[in-house]
XYZ file of C-alpha atoms in Angstrom:
180
model
C 190.797 -100.155 -24.515
C 189.609 -100.644 -20.930
C 190.453 -97.040 -20.041
C 188.420 -95.814 -23.008
C 185.495 -98.040 -22.026
C 185.506 -96.869 -18.395
C 185.699 -93.185 -19.255
C 182.535 -91.134 -19.412
C 183.696 -87.540 -19.679
C 187.017 -87.810 -21.527
C 186.398 -90.796 -23.792
C 187.520 -88.919 -26.912
C 190.851 -87.918 -25.315
C 191.469 -91.462 -24.123
C 190.482 -92.789 -27.536
C 192.928 -90.403 -29.242
C 195.667 -91.556 -26.854
C 194.882 -95.203 -27.623
C 195.007 -94.457 -31.356
C 198.376 -92.716 -30.846
C 199.654 -95.935 -29.253
C 198.462 -97.890 -32.299
C 200.351 -95.386 -34.459
C 203.576 -95.872 -32.495
C 203.263 -99.645 -32.717
C 202.680 -99.451 -36.478
C 205.874 -97.420 -36.838
C 207.941 -99.873 -34.796
C 206.197 -103.055 -35.860
C 206.106 -104.095 -32.218
C 204.396 -103.094 -29.008
C 201.276 -103.893 -27.018
C 198.810 -103.377 -29.876
C 200.620 -105.849 -32.141
C 201.767 -108.340 -29.490
C 201.271 -111.983 -30.335
C 201.186 -111.593 -34.105
C 203.621 -111.007 -36.925
C 203.626 -107.326 -37.813
C 205.868 -105.456 -40.206
C 206.983 -101.918 -39.454
C 204.924 -99.177 -41.125
C 202.299 -101.654 -42.313
C 198.608 -101.305 -41.555
C 196.928 -104.689 -41.465
C 193.362 -105.813 -40.855
C 193.958 -106.252 -37.117
C 195.261 -102.673 -36.804
C 192.194 -101.350 -38.607
C 189.828 -103.466 -36.514
C 191.478 -102.195 -33.328
C 191.121 -98.574 -34.462
C 187.447 -99.161 -35.251
C 186.837 -100.789 -31.845
C 188.546 -97.899 -30.056
C 186.423 -95.357 -31.926
C 183.188 -97.261 -31.332
C 183.821 -97.752 -27.610
C 184.605 -94.042 -27.242
C 181.448 -93.153 -29.149
C 179.057 -94.967 -26.844
C 178.064 -91.558 -25.399
C 176.608 -90.576 -28.778
C 179.220 -87.983 -29.682
C 180.692 -87.705 -33.145
C 184.321 -88.551 -33.817
C 186.446 -85.818 -32.241
C 189.097 -83.748 -33.957
C 191.780 -85.384 -31.784
C 190.630 -88.824 -32.893
C 190.560 -87.731 -36.536
C 194.072 -86.273 -36.158
C 195.254 -89.598 -34.710
C 193.783 -91.465 -37.691
C 195.508 -89.071 -40.098
C 198.781 -89.765 -38.236
C 198.249 -93.510 -38.622
C 197.579 -93.003 -42.323
C 200.805 -91.017 -42.657
C 203.017 -93.650 -41.016
C 201.370 -96.666 -42.642
C 203.232 -96.741 -45.930
C 201.946 -100.195 -46.760
C 198.408 -101.549 -46.494
C 197.501 -105.216 -46.182
C 193.904 -104.739 -45.088
C 191.987 -104.703 -48.393
C 191.219 -100.973 -48.107
C 189.632 -101.201 -44.671
C 191.722 -98.432 -43.093
C 191.017 -96.000 -45.935
C 187.311 -96.752 -45.534
C 187.504 -96.174 -41.761
C 189.511 -92.965 -42.152
C 187.102 -91.445 -44.655
C 184.052 -92.360 -42.572
C 185.574 -91.129 -39.307
C 186.682 -87.786 -40.756
C 183.307 -87.180 -42.375
C 181.550 -88.225 -39.151
C 183.664 -85.673 -37.267
C 183.088 -82.832 -39.715
C 179.378 -83.487 -40.145
C 178.911 -83.724 -36.375
C 180.857 -80.509 -35.809
C 178.695 -78.785 -38.429
C 175.514 -79.901 -36.676
C 174.402 -82.299 -39.398
C 172.431 -85.401 -38.537
C 174.735 -88.401 -38.275
C 174.301 -91.997 -37.162
C 176.082 -93.377 -34.120
C 179.708 -94.326 -34.568
C 179.118 -98.060 -34.605
C 176.694 -97.756 -37.500
C 178.598 -95.018 -39.344
C 181.981 -96.723 -39.164
C 180.736 -100.238 -39.952
C 182.543 -101.731 -42.917
C 179.303 -102.987 -44.440
C 177.528 -99.605 -44.164
C 178.381 -97.591 -47.287
C 179.276 -93.977 -46.694
C 176.717 -92.967 -49.307
C 173.880 -94.106 -47.006
C 174.559 -91.444 -44.383
C 177.144 -88.891 -45.513
C 176.134 -85.677 -47.152
C 177.916 -82.626 -48.391
C 178.176 -79.844 -45.844
C 179.513 -76.338 -46.033
C 182.741 -76.196 -44.076
C 183.555 -72.991 -42.241
C 187.022 -71.499 -42.685
C 188.853 -73.174 -39.805
C 187.563 -76.752 -40.293
C 188.099 -76.369 -44.042
C 191.692 -75.233 -43.476
C 192.301 -78.092 -41.011
C 191.017 -80.642 -43.507
C 192.847 -79.111 -46.474
C 196.118 -79.265 -44.527
C 195.616 -82.971 -43.836
C 194.562 -83.738 -47.400
C 197.634 -81.900 -48.713
C 199.871 -84.330 -46.803
C 198.084 -87.405 -48.133
C 199.017 -89.168 -51.342
C 196.858 -87.967 -54.253
C 196.029 -91.606 -54.967
C 194.680 -92.151 -51.444
C 191.162 -93.596 -51.622
C 190.328 -91.892 -48.303
C 191.487 -88.474 -49.508
C 189.589 -88.808 -52.776
C 186.411 -89.893 -50.983
C 186.541 -87.067 -48.436
C 187.196 -84.546 -51.196
C 184.392 -85.945 -53.352
C 181.871 -85.449 -50.549
C 183.101 -82.065 -49.305
C 184.737 -80.604 -52.439
C 187.716 -79.241 -50.535
C 189.957 -79.310 -53.615
C 187.851 -78.027 -56.536
C 190.751 -78.417 -58.979
C 191.300 -82.083 -58.095
C 190.181 -85.027 -60.224
C 186.610 -86.162 -59.836
C 185.392 -89.719 -59.803
C 181.729 -90.656 -59.470
C 180.783 -91.035 -55.790
C 179.566 -94.572 -56.414
C 183.053 -95.551 -57.550
C 184.710 -93.871 -54.567
C 182.364 -95.370 -52.004
C 183.042 -98.845 -53.365
C 186.841 -98.536 -53.511
C 187.309 -100.296 -50.205
C 184.648 -102.922 -50.808
């Protein structure tokens, strides 16, 4: 965390590396990011989610949107975390971070990371549908294909961006309140 906070020009790369460390510790159930607390292998708990959010917010102090590397790291954490004991917090963070990345990359107006990723700030207050170009659309579709169809994060991202037109649709109000 300190390396991310000190960095000015490569904060996103350091943030992605810190998130990769969280991922490794979630797989093993032990390591520096879970030290001092009981942690089960492949389980994402509230402390893991809070750490990911802090890493992303510290890296975003320069005003940049969530980077692709950071979003990839969050997708990796989602993939290894087969059990959730965080009341939907990680799914909420993942959906917000991915949409923040894609909207920022598309040039859309987005709030700062701290505001956008805040648990008590509904995605519906700042996210909007954007037209994804071919490469970002393909990148996102690949990640969504690897996620469980029942994933609240995948359903929320798809509901906003309509990446999978054949997929089931739920009202956005329902999706945005899944993690609440």
